[in-house]
mmCIF file of C-alpha atoms and ligand atoms in Angstrom:
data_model
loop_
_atom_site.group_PDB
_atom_site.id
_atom_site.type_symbol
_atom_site.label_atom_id
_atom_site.label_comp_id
_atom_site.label_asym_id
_atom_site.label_seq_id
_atom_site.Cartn_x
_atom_site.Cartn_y
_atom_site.Cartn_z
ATOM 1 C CA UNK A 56 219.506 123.580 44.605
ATOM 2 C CA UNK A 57 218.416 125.222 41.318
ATOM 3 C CA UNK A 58 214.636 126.534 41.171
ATOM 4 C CA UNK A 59 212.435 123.891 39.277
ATOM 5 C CA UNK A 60 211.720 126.917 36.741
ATOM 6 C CA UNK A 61 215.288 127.116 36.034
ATOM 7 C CA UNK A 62 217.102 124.502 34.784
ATOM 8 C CA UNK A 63 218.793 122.852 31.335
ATOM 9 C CA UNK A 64 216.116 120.941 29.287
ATOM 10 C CA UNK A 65 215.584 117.498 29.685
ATOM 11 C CA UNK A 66 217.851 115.175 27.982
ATOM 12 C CA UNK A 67 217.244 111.410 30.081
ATOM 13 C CA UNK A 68 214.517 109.449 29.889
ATOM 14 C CA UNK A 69 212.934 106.608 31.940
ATOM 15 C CA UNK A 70 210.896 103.663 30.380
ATOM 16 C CA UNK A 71 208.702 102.060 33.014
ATOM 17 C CA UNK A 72 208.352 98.445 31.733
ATOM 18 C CA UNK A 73 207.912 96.313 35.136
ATOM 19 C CA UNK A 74 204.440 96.135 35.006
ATOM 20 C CA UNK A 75 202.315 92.421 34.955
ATOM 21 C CA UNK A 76 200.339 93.431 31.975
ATOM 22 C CA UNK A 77 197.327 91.545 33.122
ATOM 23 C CA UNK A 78 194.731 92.945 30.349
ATOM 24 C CA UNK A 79 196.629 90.589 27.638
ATOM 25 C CA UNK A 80 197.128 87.390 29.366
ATOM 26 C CA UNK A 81 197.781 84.334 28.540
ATOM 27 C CA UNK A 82 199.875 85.844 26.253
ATOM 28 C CA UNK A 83 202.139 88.138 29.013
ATOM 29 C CA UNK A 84 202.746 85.172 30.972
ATOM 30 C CA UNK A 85 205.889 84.076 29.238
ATOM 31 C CA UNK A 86 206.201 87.917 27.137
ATOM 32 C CA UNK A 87 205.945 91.062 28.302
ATOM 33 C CA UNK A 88 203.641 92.967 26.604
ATOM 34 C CA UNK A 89 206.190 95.435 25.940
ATOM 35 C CA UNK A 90 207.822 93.212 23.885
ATOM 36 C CA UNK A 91 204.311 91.972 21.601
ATOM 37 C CA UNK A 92 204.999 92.826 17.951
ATOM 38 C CA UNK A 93 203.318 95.639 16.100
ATOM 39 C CA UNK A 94 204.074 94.449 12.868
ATOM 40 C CA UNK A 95 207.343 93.288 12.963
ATOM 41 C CA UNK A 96 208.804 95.016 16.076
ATOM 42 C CA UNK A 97 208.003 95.417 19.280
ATOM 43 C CA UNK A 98 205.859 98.377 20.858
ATOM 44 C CA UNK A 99 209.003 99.078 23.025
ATOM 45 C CA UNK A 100 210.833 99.690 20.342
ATOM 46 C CA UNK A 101 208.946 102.042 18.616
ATOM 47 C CA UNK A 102 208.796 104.265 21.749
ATOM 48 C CA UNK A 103 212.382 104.004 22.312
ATOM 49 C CA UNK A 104 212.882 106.014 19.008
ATOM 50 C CA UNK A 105 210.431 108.085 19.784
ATOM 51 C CA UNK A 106 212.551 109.146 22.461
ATOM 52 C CA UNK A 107 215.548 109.174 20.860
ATOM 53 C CA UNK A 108 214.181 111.411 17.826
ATOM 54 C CA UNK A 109 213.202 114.108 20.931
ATOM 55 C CA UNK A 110 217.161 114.417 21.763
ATOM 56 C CA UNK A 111 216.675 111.987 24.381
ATOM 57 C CA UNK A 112 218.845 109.291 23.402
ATOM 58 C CA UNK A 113 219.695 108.169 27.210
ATOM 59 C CA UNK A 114 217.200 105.517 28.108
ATOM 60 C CA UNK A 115 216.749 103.923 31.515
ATOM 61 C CA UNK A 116 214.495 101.056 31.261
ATOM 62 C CA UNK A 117 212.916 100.160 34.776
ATOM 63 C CA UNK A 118 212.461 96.490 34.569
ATOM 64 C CA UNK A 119 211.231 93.284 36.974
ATOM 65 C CA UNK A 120 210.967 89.346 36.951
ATOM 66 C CA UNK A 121 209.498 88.276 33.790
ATOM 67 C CA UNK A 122 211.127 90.570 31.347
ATOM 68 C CA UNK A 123 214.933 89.435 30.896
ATOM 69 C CA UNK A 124 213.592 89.334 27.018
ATOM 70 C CA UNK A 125 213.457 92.965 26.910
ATOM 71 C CA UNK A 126 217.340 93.346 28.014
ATOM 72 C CA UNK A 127 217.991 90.829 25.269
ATOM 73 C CA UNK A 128 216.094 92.486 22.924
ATOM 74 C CA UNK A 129 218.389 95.731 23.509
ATOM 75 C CA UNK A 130 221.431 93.923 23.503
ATOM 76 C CA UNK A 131 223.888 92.911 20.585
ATOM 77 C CA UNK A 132 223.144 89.783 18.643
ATOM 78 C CA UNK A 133 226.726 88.778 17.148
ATOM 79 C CA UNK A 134 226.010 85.568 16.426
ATOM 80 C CA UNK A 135 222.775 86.371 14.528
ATOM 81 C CA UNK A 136 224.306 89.192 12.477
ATOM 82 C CA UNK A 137 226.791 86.906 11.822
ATOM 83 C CA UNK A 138 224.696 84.263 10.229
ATOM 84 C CA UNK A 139 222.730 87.117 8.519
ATOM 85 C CA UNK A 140 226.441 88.712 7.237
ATOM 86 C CA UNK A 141 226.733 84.761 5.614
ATOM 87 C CA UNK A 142 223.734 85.385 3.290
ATOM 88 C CA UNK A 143 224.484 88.664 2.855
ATOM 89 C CA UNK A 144 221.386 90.064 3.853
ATOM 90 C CA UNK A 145 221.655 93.476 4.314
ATOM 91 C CA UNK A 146 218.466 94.793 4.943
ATOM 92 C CA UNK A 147 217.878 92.578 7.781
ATOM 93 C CA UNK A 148 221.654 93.151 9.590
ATOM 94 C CA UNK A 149 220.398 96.900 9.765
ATOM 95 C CA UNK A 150 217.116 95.878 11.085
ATOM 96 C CA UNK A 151 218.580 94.290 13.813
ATOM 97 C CA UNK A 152 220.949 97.180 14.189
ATOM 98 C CA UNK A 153 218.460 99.436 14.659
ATOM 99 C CA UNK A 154 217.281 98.221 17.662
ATOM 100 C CA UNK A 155 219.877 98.348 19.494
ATOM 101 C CA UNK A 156 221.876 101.708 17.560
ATOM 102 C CA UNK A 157 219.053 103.702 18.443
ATOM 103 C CA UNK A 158 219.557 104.867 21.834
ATOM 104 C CA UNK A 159 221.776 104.061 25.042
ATOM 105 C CA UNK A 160 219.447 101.981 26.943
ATOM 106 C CA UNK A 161 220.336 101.473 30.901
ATOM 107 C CA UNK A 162 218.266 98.787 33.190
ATOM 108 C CA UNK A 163 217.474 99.087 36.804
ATOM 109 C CA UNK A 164 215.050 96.598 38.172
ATOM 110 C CA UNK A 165 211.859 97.683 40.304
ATOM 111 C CA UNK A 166 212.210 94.557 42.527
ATOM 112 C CA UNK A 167 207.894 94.530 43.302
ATOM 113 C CA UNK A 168 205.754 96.106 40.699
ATOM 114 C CA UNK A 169 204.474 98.313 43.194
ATOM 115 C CA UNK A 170 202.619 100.898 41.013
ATOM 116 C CA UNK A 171 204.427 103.553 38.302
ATOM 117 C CA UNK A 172 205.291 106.408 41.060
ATOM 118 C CA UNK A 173 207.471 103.836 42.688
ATOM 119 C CA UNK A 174 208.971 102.205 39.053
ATOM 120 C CA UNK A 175 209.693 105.941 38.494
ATOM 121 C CA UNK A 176 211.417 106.035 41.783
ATOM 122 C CA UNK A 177 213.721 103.454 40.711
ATOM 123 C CA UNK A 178 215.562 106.221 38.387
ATOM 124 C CA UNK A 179 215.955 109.087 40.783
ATOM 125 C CA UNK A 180 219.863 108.277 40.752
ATOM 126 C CA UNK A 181 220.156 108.065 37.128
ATOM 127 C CA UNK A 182 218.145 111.080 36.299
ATOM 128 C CA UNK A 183 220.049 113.344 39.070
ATOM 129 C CA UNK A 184 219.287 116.824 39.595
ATOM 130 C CA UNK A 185 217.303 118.002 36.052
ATOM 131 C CA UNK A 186 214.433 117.416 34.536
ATOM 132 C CA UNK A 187 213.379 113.944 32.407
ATOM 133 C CA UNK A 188 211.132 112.168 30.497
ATOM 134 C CA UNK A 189 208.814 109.299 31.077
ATOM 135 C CA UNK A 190 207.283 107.341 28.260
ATOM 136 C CA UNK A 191 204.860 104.518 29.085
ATOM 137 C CA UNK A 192 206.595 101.052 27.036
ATOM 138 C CA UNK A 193 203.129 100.192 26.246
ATOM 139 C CA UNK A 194 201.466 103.855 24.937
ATOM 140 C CA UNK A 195 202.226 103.828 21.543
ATOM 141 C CA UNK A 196 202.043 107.551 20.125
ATOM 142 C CA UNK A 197 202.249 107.720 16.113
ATOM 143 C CA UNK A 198 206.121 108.620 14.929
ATOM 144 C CA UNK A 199 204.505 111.709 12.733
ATOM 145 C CA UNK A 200 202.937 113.159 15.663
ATOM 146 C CA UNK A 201 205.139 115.503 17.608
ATOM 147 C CA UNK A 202 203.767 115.268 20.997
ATOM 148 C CA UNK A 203 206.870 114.555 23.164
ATOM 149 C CA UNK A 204 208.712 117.842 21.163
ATOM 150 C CA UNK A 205 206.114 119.741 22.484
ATOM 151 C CA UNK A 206 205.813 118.841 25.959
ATOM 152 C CA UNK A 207 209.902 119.352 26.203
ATOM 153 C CA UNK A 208 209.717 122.875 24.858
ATOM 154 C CA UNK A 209 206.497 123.738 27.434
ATOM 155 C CA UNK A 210 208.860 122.136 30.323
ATOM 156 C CA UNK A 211 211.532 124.773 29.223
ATOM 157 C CA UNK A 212 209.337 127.089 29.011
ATOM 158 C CA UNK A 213 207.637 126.925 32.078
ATOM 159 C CA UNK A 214 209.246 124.526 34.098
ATOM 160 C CA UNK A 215 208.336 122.218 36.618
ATOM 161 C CA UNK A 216 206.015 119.034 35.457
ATOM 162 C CA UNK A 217 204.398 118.554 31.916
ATOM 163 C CA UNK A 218 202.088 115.492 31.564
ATOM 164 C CA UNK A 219 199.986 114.402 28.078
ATOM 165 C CA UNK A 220 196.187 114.465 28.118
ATOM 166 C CA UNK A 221 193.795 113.110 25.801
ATOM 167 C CA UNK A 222 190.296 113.924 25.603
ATOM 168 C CA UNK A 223 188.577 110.535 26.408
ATOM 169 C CA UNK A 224 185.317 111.775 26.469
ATOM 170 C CA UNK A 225 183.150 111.832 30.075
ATOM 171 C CA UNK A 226 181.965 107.902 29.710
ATOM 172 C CA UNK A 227 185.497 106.863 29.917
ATOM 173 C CA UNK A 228 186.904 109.170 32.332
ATOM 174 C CA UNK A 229 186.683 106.777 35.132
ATOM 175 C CA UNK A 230 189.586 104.539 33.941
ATOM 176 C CA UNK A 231 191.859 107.420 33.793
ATOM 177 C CA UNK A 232 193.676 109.576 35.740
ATOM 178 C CA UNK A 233 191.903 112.717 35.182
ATOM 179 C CA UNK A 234 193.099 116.738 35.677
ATOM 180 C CA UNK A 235 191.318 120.239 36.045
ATOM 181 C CA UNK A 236 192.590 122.444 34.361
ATOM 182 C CA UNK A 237 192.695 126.552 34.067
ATOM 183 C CA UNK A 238 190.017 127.703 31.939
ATOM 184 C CA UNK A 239 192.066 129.714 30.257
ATOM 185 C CA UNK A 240 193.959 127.806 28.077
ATOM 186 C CA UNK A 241 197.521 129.216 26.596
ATOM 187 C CA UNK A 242 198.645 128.390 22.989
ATOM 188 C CA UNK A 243 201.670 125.993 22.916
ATOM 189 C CA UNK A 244 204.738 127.139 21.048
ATOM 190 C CA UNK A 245 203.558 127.343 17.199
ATOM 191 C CA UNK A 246 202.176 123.695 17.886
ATOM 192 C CA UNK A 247 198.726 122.568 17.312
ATOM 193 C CA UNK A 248 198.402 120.488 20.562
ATOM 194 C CA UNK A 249 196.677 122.636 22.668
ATOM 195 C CA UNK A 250 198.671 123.838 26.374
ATOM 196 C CA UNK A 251 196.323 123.952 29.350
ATOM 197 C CA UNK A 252 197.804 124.723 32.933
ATOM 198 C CA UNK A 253 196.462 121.938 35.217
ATOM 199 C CA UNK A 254 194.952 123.189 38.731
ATOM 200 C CA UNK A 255 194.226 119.663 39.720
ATOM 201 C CA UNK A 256 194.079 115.782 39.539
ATOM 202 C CA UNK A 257 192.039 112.531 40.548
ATOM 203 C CA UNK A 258 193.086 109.035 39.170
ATOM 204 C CA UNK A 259 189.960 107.705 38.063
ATOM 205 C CA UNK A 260 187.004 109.391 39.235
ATOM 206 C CA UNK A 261 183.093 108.729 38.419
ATOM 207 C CA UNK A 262 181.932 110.264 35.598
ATOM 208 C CA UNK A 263 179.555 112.858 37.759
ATOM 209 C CA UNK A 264 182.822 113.530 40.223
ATOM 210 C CA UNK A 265 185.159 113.684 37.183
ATOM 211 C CA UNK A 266 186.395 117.927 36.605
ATOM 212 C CA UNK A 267 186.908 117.452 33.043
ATOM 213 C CA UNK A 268 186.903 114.522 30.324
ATOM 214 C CA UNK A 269 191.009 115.130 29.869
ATOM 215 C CA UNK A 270 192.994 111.942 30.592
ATOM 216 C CA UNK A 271 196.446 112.041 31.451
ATOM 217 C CA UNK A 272 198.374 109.019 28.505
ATOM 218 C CA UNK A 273 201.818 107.925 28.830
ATOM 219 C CA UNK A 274 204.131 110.694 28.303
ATOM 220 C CA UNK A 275 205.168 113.018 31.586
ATOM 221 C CA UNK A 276 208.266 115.696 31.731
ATOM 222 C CA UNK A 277 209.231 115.635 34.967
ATOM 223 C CA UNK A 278 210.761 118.159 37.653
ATOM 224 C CA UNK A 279 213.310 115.957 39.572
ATOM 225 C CA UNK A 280 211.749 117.259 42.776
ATOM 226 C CA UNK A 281 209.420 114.720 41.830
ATOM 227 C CA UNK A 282 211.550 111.813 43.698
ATOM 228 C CA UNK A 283 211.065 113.451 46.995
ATOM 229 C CA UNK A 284 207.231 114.009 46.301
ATOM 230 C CA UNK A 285 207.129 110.223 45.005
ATOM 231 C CA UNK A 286 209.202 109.042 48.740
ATOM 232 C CA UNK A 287 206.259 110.655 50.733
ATOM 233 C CA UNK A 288 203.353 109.294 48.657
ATOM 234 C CA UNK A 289 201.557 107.249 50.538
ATOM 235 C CA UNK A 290 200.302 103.951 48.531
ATOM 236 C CA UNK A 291 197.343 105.078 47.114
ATOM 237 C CA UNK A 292 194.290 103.192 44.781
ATOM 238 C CA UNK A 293 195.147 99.719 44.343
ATOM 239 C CA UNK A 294 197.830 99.647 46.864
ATOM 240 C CA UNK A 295 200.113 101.408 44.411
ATOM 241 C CA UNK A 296 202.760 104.379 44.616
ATOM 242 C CA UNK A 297 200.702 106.471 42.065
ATOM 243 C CA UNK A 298 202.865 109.072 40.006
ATOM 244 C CA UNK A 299 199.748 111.196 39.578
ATOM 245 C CA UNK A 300 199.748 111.459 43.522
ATOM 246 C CA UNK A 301 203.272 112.590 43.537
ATOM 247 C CA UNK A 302 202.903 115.206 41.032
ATOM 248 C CA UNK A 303 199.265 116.504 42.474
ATOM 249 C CA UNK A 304 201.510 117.082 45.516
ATOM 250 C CA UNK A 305 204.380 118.884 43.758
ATOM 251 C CA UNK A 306 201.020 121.295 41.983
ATOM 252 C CA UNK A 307 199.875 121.636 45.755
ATOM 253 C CA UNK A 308 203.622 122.823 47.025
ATOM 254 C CA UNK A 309 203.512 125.528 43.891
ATOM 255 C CA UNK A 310 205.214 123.869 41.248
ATOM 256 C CA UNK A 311 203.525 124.711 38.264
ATOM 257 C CA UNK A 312 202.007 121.268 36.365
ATOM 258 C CA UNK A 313 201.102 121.762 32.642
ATOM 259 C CA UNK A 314 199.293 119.892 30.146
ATOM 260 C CA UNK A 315 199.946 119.248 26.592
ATOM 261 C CA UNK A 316 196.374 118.049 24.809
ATOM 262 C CA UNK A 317 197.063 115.681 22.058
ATOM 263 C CA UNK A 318 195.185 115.281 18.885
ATOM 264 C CA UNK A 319 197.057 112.553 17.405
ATOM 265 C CA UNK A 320 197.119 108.886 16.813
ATOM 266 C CA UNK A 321 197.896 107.324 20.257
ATOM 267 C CA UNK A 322 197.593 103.530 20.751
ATOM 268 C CA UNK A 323 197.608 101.504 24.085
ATOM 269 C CA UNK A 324 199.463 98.501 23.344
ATOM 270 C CA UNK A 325 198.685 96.978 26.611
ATOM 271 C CA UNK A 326 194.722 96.977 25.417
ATOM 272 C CA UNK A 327 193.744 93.950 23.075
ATOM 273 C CA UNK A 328 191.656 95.910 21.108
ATOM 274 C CA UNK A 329 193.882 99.149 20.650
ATOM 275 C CA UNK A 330 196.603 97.248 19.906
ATOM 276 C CA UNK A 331 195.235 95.436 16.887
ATOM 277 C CA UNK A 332 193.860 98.813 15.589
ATOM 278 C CA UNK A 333 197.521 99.813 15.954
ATOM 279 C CA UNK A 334 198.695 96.357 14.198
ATOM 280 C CA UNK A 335 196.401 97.362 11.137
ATOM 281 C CA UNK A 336 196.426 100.803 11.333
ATOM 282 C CA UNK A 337 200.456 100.785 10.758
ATOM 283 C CA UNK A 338 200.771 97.673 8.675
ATOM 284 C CA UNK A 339 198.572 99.431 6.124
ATOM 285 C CA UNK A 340 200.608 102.372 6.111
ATOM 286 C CA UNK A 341 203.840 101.053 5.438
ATOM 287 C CA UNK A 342 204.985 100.852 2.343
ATOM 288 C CA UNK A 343 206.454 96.610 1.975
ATOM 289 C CA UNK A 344 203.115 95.676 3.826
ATOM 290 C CA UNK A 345 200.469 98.120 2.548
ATOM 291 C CA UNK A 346 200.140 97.578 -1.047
ATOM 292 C CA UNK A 347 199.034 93.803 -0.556
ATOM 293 C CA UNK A 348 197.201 94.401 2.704
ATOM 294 C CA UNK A 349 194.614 97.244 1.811
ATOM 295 C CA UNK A 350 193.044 94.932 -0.995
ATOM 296 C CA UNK A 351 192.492 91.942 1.367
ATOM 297 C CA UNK A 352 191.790 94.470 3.956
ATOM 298 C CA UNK A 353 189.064 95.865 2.091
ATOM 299 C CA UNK A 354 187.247 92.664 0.554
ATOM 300 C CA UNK A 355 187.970 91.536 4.121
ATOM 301 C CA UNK A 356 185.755 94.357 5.416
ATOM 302 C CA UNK A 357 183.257 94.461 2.487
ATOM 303 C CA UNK A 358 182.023 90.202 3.824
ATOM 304 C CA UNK A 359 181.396 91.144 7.319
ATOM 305 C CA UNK A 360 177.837 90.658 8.418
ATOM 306 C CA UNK A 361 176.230 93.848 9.246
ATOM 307 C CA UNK A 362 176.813 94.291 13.232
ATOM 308 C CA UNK A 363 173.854 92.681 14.793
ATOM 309 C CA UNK A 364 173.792 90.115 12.356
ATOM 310 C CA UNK A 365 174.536 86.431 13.229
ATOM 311 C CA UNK A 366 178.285 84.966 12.486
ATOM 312 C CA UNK A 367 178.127 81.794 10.069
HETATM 313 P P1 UTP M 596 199.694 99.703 33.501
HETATM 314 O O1 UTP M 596 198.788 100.584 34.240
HETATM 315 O O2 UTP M 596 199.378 99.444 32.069
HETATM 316 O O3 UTP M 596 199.803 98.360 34.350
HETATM 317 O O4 UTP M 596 201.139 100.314 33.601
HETATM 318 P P2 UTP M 596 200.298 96.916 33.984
HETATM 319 O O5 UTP M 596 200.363 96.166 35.249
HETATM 320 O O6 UTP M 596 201.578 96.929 33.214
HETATM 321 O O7 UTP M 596 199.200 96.344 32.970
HETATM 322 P P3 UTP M 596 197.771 95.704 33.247
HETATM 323 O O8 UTP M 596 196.865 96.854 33.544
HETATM 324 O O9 UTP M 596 197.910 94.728 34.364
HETATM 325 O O10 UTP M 596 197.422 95.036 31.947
HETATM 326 C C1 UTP M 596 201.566 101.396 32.818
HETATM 327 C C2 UTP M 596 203.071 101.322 32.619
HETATM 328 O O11 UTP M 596 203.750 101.368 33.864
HETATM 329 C C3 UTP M 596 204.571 100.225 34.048
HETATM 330 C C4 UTP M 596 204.016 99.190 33.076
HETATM 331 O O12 UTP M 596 205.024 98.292 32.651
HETATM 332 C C5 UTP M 596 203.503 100.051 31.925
HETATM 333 O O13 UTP M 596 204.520 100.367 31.002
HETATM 334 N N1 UTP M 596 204.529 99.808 35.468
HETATM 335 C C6 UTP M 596 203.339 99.695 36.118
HETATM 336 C C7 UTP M 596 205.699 99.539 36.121
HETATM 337 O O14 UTP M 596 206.800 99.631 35.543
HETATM 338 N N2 UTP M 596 205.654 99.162 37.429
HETATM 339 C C8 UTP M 596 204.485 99.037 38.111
HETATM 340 O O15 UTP M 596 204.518 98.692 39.312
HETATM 341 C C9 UTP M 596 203.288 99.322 37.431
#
């Protein structure tokens, strides 16, 4: 077997999307939260691009029960285009298109949502001997920010597992998986994301026990030794396979983990209120939506009561 320091760069990546998304019910009881529109298409399909626009434009999407919406959302529509060919509307036959022209996207099922080490698991056949990605379908990460570039070139650089940290801040440490890190950070590859190597990990420690305020978010390039690390993880918090487990035991057999720390826009679609700062945040950005929205947006804003101050 190659060494995990010397190998092709990553060109597959794996979309965990099995998860119950219980932080936006009712609404995930009939959609998957993957699938909840930012604007006017889903979260998923944003990252997929993302991906895509890295060079990774071979997309396994590890699905379960509940989320048959998100194959059909990947899938042709003939008889749609069709109808949309009819009135001769163009712009919204490409729109359509795009979704599914975007990127070849595979599906294995998880079978039990039994935590994201194990959904990862799910891909060791597809992914094969070399490294890969893993994008979270429900951490949104703004298309001008370059963050999964980055983490590819470290992971060619240095090899063996990259993962994406943001500073949180040490009052919200505990609901993230959390790293120490070297303190002697190295500069990334012309980026300005800063490149830390990582000398350890807890998944959501107290804010007194916690070795840094760095957060791990949804992006990971990983070594493909990871599959073996992932079979002998033990179910950890929660009764979950945790992928932070597997990869603090691949930093523990030598394997050097890295971390990329992002200053970007990053949104957590699976969060109510991070995904309607994403829903406004973009919509007044683009450029058919914008124009009308940042008027009513900011006479909106100008009537709100002071905070404190009682609601009519
Ligand atoms: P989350 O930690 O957001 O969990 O998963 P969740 O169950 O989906 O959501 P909540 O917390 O109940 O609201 C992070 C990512 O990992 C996937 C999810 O679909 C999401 O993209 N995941 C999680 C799986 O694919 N399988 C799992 O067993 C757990």
């Amino acid at each position: 077997m190659s060494s995990p320091t010397n190998r092709r760069p990553a060109r597959k990546a794996v979309i965990p999307v099995a998860g119950m998304g219980t932080r936006f019910l009712p609404a995930t009881k009939a959609v998957p939260k993957e699938l909840l529109p930012v604007v006017d298409r889903p979260a998923l399909q944003y990252i997929v691009e993302e991906s895509a626009r890295a060079g990774l434009a071979e997309v396994l999407m590890v699905t379960g029960r509940g989320k048959a919406a998100i194959e059909d959302f990947f899938d042709r529509t003939p008889e749609l285009e069709a109808a949309l060919e009819k009135k001769g509307d163009q712009a919204r036959i490409d729109a359509v298109a795009e979704s599914t022209d975007v990127a070849q996207v595979h599906f294995v099922r998880q079978g039990e949502a039994k935590g994201l080490g194990h959904a990862v698991l799910q891909a060791a056949s597809f992914v094969g001997d070399e490294p890969f990605a893993v994008l979270l379908g429900d951490d949104l990460i703004d298309a001008r920010d370059l963050l999964l570039e980055q983490m590819l070139a470290v992971q060619a650089e240095h090899g063996g597992c990259v993962v994406a940290l943001l500073d949180v801040g040490a009052d919200n440490i505990d609901k993230y998986g959390c790293v120490a890190v070297d303190d002697a950070p190295q500069t990334g590859a012309g980026d300005a994301d800063q490149v830390v190597a990582i000398t350890g990990m807890v998944e959501k420690p107290k804010k007194e026990e916690a070795p840094s305020s760095l957060a791990i978010i949804g992006r990971y390039v990983l070594a493909p030794e990871i599959f073996d690390a992932i079979r002998s993880t033990p179910p950890g918090r929660g009764g979950e396979i945790q992928l932070t487990d597997a990869i603090l035991a691949l930093l523990e057999q030598g394997v050097p983990v890295h971390g990329v720390v992002f200053s970007g826009r990053r949104y957590d679609t699976g969060d109510k209120l991070d995904y309607l700062k994403a829903v406004v945040r973009l919509a007044v950005e683009r450029d058919d939506l914008g124009p009308a929205l940042r008027p009513w947006l900011r006479s909106f804003v100008g009537d709100l009561p002071p905070e404190g101050a009682s609601q009519a």
